[in-house]
mmCIF file of C-alpha atoms in Angstrom:
data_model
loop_
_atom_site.group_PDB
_atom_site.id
_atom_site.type_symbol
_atom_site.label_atom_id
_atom_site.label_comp_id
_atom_site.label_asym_id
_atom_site.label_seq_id
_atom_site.Cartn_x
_atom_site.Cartn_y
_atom_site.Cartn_z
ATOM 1 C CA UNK I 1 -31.596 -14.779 -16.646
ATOM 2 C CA UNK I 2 -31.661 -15.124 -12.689
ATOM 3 C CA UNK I 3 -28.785 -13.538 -10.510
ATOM 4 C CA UNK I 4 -26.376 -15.942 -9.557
ATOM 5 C CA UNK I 5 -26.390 -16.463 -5.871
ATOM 6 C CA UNK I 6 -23.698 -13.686 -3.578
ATOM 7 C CA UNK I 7 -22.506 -15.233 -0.581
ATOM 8 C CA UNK I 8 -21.533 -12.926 2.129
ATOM 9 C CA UNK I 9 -18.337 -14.034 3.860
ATOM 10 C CA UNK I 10 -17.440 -12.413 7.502
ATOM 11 C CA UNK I 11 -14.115 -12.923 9.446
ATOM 12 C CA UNK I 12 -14.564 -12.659 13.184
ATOM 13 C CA UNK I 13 -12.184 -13.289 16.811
ATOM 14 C CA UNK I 14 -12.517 -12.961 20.320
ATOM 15 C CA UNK I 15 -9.258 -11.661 21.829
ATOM 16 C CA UNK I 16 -10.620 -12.185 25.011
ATOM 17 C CA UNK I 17 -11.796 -15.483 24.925
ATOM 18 C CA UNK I 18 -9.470 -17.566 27.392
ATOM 19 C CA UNK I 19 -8.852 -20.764 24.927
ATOM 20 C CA UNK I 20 -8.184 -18.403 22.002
ATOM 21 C CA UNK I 21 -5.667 -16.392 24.226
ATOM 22 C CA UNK I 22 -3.997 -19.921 25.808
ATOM 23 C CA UNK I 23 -3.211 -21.098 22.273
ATOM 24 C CA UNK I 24 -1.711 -17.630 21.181
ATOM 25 C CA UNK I 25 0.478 -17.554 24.341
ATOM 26 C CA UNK I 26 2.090 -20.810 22.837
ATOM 27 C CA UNK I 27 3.287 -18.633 19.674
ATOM 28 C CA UNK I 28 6.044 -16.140 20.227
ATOM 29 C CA UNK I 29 5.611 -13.896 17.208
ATOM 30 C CA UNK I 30 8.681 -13.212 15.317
ATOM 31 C CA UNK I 31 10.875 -10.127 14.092
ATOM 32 C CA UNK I 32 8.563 -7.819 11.506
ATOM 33 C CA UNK I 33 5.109 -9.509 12.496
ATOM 34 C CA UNK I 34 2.362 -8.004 14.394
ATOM 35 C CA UNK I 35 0.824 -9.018 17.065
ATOM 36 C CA UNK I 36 -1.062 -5.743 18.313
ATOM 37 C CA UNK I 37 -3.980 -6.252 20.160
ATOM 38 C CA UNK I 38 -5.862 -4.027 18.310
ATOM 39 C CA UNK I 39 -5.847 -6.791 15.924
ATOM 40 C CA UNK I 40 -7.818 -8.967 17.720
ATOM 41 C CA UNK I 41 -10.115 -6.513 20.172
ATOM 42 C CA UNK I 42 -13.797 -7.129 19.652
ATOM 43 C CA UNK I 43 -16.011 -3.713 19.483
ATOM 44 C CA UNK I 44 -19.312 -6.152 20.773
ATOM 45 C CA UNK I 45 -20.989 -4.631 17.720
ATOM 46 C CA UNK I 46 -21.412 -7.700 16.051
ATOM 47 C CA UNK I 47 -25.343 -7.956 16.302
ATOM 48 C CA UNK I 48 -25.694 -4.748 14.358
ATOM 49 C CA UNK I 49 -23.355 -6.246 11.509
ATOM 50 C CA UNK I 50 -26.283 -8.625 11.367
ATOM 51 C CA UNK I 51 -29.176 -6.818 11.613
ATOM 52 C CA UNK I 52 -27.384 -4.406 8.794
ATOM 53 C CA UNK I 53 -27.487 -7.344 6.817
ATOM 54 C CA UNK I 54 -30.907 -8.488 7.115
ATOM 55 C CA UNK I 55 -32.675 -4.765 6.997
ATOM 56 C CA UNK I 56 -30.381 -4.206 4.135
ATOM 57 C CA UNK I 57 -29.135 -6.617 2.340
ATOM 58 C CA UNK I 58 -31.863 -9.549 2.615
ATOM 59 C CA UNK I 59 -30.877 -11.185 -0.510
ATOM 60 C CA UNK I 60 -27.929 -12.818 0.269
ATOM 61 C CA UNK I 61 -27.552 -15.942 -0.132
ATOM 62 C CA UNK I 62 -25.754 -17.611 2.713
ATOM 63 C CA UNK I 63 -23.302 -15.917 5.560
ATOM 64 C CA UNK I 64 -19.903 -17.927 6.198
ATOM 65 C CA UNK I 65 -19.249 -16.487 9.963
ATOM 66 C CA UNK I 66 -15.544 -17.087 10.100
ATOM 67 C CA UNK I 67 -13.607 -17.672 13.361
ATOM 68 C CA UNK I 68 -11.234 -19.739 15.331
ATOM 69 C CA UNK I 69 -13.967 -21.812 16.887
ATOM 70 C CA UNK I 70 -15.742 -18.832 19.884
ATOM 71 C CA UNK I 71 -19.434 -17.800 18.724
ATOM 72 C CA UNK I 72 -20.744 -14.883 20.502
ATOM 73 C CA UNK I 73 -23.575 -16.630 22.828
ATOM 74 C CA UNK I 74 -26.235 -14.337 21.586
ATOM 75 C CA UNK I 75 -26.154 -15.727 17.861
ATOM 76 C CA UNK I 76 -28.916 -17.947 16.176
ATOM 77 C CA UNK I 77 -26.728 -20.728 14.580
ATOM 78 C CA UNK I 78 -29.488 -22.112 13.427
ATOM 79 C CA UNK I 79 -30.409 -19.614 11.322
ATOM 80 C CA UNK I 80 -30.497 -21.515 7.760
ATOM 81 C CA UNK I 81 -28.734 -19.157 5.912
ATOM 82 C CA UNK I 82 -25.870 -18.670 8.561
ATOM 83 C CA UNK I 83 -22.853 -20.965 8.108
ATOM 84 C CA UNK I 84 -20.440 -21.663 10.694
ATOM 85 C CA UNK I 85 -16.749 -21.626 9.455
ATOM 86 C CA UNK I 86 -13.573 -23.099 11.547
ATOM 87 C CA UNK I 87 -10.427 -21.872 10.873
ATOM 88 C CA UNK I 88 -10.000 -25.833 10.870
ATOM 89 C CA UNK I 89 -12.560 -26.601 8.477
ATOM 90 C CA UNK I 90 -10.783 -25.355 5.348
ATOM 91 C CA UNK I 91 -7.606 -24.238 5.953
ATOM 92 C CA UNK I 92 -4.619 -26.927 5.470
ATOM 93 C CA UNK I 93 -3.385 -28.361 8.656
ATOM 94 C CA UNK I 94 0.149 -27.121 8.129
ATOM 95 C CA UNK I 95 -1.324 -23.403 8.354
ATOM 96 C CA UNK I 96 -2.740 -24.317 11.677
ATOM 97 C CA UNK I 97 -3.507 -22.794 14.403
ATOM 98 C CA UNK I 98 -3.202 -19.260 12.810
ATOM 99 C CA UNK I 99 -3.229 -15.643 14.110
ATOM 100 C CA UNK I 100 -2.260 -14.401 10.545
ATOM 101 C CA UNK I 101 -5.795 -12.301 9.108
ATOM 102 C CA UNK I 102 -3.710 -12.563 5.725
ATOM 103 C CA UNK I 103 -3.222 -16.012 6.508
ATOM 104 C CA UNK I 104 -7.332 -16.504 6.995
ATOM 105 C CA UNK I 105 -8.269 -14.255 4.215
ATOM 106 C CA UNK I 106 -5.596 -15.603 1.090
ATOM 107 C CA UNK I 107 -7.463 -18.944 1.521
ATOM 108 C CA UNK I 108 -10.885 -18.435 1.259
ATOM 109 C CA UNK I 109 -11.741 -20.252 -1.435
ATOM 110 C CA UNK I 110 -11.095 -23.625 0.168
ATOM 111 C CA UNK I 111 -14.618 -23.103 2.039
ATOM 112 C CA UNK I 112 -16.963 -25.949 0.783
ATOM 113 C CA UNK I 113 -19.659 -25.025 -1.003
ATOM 114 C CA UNK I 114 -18.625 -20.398 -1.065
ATOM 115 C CA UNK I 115 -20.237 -19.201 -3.626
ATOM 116 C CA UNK I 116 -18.564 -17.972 -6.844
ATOM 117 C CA UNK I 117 -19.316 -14.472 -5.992
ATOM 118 C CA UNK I 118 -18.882 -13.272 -2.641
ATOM 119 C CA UNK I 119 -18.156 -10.419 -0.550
ATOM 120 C CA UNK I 120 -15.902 -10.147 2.119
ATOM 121 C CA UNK I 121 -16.473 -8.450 5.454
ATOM 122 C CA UNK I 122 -14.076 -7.316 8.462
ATOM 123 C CA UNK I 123 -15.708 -7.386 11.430
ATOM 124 C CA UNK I 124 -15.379 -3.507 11.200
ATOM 125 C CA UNK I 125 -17.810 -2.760 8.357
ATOM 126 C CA UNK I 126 -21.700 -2.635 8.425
ATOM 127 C CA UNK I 127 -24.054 -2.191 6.394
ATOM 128 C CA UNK I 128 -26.102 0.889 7.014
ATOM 129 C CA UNK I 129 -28.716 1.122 4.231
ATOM 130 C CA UNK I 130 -30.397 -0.542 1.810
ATOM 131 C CA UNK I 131 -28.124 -2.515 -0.917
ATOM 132 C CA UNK I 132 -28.927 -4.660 -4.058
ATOM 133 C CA UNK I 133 -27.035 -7.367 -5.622
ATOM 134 C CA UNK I 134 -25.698 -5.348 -8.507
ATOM 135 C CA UNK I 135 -24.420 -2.651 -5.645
ATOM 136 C CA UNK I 136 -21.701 -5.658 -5.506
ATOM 137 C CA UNK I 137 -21.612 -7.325 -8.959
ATOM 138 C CA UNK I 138 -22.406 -6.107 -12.073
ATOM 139 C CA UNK I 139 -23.252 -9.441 -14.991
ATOM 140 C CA UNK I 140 -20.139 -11.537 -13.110
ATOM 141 C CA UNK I 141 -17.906 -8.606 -12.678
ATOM 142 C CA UNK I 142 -17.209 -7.411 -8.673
ATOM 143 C CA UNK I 143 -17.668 -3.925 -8.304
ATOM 144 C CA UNK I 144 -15.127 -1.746 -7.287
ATOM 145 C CA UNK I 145 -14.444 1.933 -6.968
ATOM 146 C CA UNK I 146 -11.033 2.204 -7.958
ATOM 147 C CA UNK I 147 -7.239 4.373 -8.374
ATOM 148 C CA UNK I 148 -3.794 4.587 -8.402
ATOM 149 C CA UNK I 149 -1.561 5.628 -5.837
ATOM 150 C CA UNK I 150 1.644 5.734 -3.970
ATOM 151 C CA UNK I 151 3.000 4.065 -1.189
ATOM 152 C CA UNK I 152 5.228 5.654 1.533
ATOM 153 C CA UNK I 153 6.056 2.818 4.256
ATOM 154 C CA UNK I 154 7.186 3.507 7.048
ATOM 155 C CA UNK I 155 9.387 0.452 9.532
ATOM 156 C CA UNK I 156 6.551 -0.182 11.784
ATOM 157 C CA UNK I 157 3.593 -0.529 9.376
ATOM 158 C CA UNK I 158 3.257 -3.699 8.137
ATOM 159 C CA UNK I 159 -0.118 -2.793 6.504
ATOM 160 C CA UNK I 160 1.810 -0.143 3.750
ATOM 161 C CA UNK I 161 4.801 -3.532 3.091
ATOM 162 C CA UNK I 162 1.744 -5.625 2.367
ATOM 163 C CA UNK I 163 0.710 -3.047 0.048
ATOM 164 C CA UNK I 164 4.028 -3.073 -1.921
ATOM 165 C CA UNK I 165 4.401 -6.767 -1.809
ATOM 166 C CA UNK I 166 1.466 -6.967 -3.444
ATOM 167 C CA UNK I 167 1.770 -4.506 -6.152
ATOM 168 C CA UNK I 168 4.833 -6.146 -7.226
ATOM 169 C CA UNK I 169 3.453 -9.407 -7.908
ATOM 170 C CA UNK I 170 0.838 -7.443 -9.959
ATOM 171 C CA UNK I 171 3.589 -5.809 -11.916
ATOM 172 C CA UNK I 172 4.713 -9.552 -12.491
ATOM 173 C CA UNK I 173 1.492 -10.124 -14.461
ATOM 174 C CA UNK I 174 0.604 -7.351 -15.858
ATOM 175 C CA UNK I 175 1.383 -4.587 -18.220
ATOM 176 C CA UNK I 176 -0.084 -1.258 -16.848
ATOM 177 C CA UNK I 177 0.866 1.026 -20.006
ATOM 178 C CA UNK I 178 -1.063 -1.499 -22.202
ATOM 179 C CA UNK I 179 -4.099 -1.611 -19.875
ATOM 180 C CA UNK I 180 -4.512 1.517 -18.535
ATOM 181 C CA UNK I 181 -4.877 2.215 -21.935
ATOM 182 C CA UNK I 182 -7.242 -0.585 -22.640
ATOM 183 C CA UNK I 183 -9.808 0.016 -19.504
ATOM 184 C CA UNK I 184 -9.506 3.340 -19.923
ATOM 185 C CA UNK I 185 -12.982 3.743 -18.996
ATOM 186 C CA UNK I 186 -12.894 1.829 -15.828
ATOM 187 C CA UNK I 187 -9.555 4.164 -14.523
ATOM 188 C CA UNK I 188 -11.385 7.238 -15.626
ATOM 189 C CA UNK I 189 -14.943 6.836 -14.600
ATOM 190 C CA UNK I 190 -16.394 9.830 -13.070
ATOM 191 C CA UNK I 191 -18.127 7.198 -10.697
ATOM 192 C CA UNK I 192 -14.396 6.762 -9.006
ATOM 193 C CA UNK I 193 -14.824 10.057 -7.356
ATOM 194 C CA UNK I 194 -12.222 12.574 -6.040
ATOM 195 C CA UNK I 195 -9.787 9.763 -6.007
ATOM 196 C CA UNK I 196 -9.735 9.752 -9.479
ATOM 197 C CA UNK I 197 -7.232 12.614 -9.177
ATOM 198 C CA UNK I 198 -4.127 10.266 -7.818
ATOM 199 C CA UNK I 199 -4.504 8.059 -11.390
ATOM 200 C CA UNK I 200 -4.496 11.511 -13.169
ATOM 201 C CA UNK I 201 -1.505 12.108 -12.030
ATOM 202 C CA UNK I 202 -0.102 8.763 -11.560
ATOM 203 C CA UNK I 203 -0.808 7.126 -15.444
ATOM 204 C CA UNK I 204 2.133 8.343 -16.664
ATOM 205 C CA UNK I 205 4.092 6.076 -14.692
ATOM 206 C CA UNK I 206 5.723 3.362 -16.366
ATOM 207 C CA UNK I 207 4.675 0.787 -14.018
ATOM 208 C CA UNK I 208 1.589 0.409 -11.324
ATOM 209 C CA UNK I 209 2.618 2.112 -8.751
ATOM 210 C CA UNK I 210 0.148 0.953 -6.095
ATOM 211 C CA UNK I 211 -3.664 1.092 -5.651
ATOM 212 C CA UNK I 212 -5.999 2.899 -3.765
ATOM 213 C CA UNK I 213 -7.785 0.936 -1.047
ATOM 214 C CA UNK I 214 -11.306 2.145 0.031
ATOM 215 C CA UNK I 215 -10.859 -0.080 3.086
ATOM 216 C CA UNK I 216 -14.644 -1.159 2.709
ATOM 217 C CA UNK I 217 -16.318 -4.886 1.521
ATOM 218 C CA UNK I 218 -14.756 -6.317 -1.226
ATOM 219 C CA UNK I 219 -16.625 -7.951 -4.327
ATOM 220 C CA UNK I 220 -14.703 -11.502 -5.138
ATOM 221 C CA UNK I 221 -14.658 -14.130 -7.650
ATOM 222 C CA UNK I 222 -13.574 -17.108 -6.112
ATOM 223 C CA UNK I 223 -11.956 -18.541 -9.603
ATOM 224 C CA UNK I 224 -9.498 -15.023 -8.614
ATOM 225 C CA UNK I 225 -8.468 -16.842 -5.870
ATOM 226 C CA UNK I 226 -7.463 -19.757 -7.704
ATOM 227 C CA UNK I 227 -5.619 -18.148 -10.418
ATOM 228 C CA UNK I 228 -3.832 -16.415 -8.344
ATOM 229 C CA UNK I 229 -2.741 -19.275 -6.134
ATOM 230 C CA UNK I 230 -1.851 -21.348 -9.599
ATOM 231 C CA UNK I 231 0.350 -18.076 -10.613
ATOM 232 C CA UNK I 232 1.932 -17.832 -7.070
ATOM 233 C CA UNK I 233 1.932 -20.402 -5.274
ATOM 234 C CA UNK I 234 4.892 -20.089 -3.348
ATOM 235 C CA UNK I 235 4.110 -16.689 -1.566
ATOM 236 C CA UNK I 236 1.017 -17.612 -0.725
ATOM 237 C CA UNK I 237 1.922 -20.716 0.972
ATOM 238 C CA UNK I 238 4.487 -18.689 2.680
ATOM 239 C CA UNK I 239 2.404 -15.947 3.769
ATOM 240 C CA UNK I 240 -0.370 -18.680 5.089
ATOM 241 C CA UNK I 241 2.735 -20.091 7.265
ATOM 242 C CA UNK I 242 3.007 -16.952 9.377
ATOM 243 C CA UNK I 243 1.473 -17.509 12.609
ATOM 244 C CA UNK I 244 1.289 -13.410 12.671
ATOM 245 C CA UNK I 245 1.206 -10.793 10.014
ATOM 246 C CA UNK I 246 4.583 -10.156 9.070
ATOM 247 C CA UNK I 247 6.040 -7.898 6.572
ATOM 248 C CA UNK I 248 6.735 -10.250 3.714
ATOM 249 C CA UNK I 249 3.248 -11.281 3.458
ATOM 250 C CA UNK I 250 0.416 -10.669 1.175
ATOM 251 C CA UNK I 251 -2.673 -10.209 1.426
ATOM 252 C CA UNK I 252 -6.631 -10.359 0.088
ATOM 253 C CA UNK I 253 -5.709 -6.889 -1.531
ATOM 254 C CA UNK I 254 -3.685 -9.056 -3.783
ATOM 255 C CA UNK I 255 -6.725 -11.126 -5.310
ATOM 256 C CA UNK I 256 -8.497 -7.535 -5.599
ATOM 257 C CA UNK I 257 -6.019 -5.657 -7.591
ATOM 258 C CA UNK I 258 -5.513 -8.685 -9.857
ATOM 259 C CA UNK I 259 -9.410 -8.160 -10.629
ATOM 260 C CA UNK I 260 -8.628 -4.525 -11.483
ATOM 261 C CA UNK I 261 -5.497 -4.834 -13.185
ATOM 262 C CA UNK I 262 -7.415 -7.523 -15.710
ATOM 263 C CA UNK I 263 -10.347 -5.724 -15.968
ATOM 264 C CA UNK I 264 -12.793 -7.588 -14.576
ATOM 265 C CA UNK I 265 -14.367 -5.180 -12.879
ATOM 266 C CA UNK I 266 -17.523 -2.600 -12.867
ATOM 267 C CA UNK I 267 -16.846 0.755 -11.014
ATOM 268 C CA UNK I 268 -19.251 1.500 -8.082
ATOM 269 C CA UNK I 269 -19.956 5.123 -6.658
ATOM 270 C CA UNK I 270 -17.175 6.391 -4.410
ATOM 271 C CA UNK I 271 -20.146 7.032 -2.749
ATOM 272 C CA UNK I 272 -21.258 3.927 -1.520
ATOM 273 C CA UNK I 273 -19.456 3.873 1.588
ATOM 274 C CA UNK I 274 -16.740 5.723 3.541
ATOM 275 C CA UNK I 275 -13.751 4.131 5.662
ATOM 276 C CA UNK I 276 -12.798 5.884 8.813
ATOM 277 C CA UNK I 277 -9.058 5.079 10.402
ATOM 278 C CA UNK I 278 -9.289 6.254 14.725
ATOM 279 C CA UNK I 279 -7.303 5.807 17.048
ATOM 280 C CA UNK I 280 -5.319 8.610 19.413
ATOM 281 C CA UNK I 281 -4.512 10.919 16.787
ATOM 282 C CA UNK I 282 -8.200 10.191 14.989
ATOM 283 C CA UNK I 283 -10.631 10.343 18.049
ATOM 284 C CA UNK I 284 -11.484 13.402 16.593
ATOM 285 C CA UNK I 285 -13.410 11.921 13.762
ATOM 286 C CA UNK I 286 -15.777 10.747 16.181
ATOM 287 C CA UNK I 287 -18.836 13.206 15.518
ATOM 288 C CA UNK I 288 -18.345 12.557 12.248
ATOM 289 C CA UNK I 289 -18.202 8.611 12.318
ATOM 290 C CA UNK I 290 -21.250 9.310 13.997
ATOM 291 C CA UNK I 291 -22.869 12.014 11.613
ATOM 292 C CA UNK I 292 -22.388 9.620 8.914
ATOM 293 C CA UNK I 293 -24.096 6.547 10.468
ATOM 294 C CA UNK I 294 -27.147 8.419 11.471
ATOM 295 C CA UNK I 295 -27.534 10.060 8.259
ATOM 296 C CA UNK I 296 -27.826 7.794 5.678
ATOM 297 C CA UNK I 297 -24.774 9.705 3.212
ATOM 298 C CA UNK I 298 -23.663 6.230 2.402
ATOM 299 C CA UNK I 299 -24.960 2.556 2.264
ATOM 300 C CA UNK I 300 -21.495 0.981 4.542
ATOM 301 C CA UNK I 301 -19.220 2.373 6.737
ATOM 302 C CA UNK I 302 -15.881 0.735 7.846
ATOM 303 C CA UNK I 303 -14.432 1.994 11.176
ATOM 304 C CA UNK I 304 -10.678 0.817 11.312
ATOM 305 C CA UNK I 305 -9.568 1.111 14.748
ATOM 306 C CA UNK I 306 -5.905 1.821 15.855
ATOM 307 C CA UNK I 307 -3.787 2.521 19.813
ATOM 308 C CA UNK I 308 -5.872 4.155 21.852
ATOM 309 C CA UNK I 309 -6.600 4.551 25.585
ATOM 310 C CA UNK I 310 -9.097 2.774 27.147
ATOM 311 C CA UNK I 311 -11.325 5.678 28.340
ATOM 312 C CA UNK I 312 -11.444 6.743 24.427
ATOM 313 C CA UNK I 313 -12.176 3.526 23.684
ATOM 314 C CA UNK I 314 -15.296 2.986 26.031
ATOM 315 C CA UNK I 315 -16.441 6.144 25.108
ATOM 316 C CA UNK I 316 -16.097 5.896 21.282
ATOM 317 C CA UNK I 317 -17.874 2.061 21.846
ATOM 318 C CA UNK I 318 -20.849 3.580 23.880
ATOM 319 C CA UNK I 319 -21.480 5.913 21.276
ATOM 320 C CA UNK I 320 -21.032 4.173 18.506
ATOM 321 C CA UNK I 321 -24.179 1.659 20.461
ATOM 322 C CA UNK I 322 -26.127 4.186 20.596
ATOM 323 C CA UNK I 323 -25.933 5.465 16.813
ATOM 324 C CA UNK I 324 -26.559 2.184 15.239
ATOM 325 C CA UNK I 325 -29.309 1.479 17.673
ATOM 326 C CA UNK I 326 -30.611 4.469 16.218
ATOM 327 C CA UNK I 327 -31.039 3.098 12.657
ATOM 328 C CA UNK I 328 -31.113 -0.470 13.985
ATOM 329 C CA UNK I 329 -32.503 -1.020 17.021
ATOM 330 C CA UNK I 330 -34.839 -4.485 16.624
ATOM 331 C CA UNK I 331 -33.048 -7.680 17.198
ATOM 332 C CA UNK I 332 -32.745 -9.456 13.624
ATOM 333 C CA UNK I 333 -33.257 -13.350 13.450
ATOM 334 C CA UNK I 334 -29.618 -14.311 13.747
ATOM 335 C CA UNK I 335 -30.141 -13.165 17.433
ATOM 336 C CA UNK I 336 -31.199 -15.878 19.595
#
């Protein structure tokens, strides 16, 4: 039986580029959104997201570059398996112009011809050894490593509401003391790692109380999507009116958790990938963000970026150059 294809999908902005910023300045955001502009900084590492994907994952089927309309002037956009994306092109007019990532991400299935399996990529997470297709889906089932947790929000992160608006519209839908029961063997898989620990202790609650986010590329089925937006239509539409993030949105970790709390899932190593968070309090996991690139320990590394000063930030950017040149260092043939 032959693989069914696994479109890669990758979300992408220029917060520098003067049109972008012109139409932004039009928008004043509102109380409880974020407008950071950490949000929207580019690390100018793009090129090794690409050549990741072509030393390592050279299989996939097509790319669907997302953006508000910039291209970086180095990129081949005629490469045939590299597809162009406009916030314009698929999302609903009412939704536009957008500076909402939830907004961009909850309505990705509207993209003509996506595949039903995808993945989807931040702009922050690259590819850093070789990968198969069943590294992402397993017979139809997205891959996951996955737990339980708790979340503790705090008033200024938005990030940790969208985490409990979502869980609550998974509590909605599902029953977690009949299936953690049922998929008993997906929520205590060995292959789920040390994080397996928090659903130890956390399956004797009597509902979900929130899931564990690896904060790397997710495995999607784009028929999630469209359940979900049949079940819930009116928070989605809601959240995809925010110009900004705000706290009452959701977000894709929505569509993923539905795919765990159903089941439809196969659990992936832990140790696939790692997620580092840096900003002023994290600089210190530089060497180590660095270790683990040049190493090989995992096959993708996600490097979430938060406040920091600008000398930190030149000097984390010039090193992190100069480690993935190190494992990447010919152009690929998305580069003109």
């Amino acid at each position: 039986m032959p693989n069914k294809p696994i479109d890669f999908v990758l979300l992408w902005v220029d917060g520098s580029n003067p049109a972008w910023q012109a139409e932004k300045a039009k928008y004043s955001p509102e109380q409880n959104t974020d407008s950071s502009i950490y949000r929207y900084r580019d690390w100018d590492l793009l090129k090794y997201w690409f050549r990741g994907v072509e030393n390592f994952a050279p299989w996939v089927n097509h790319i669907y570059f997302v953006t508000y309309g910039h291209l970086p002037s180095w990129l081949n956009t005629d490469h045939p398996k590299l597809k162009i994306v406009k916030h314009s092109d698929y999302l609903p007019k009412k939704y536009l112009p957008t500076f909402n990532a939830n907004a961009i991400e909850t309505n990705l299935h509207r993209i003509k011809s996506l595949s039903e399996q995808f993945v989807l990529f931040n702009d922050d997470m690259y590819l850093i050894k070789k990968t198969a297709p069943t590294d992402f889906f397993d017979r139809g089932r997205p891959k996951d490593t996955i737990a339980l947790n708790i979340h503790c929000p705090s008033k200024s992160l938005i990030g940790q509401h969208l985490c409990l608006n979502d869980v609550s519209l998974i509590n909605e839908h599902f029953d977690f003391k009949t299936l953690i029961k049922k998929h008993r063997t997906l929520w205590f898989n060995p292959k789920n790692g040390p994080e397996l620990a928090r659903t130890l202790v956390l399956q004797s609650c009597p509902r979900f109380p929130g899931f564990y986010q690896p904060h790397l590329a997710t495995s999607f089925l784009k028929s999630t999507f469209e359940t979900v937006w049949s079940k819930e239509p009116d928070i989605l539409d809601q959240t995809s009116s925010h110009k900004f993030r705000s706290a009452t949105d959701v977000n894709q970790w929505l569509f993923r958790e539905w795919q765990i709390a159903s089941g439809h899932i196969s659990i992936r190593s832990h140790k696939f990938g790692k997620s580092f968070f840096i900003d002023r309090d994290g600089i210190h996991l530089k060497p180590a963000i660095l270790k683990y690139i040049k190493s090989g320990a995992g096959q993708m590394i996600a490097i979430n970026d938060g406040p920091m000063s600008t000398t930190e930030f030149k000097s984390l950017l010039k090193d992190l150059n100069s480690a993935f040149n190190l494992i990447l260092p010919r152009k690929s043939s998305y580069e003109k």
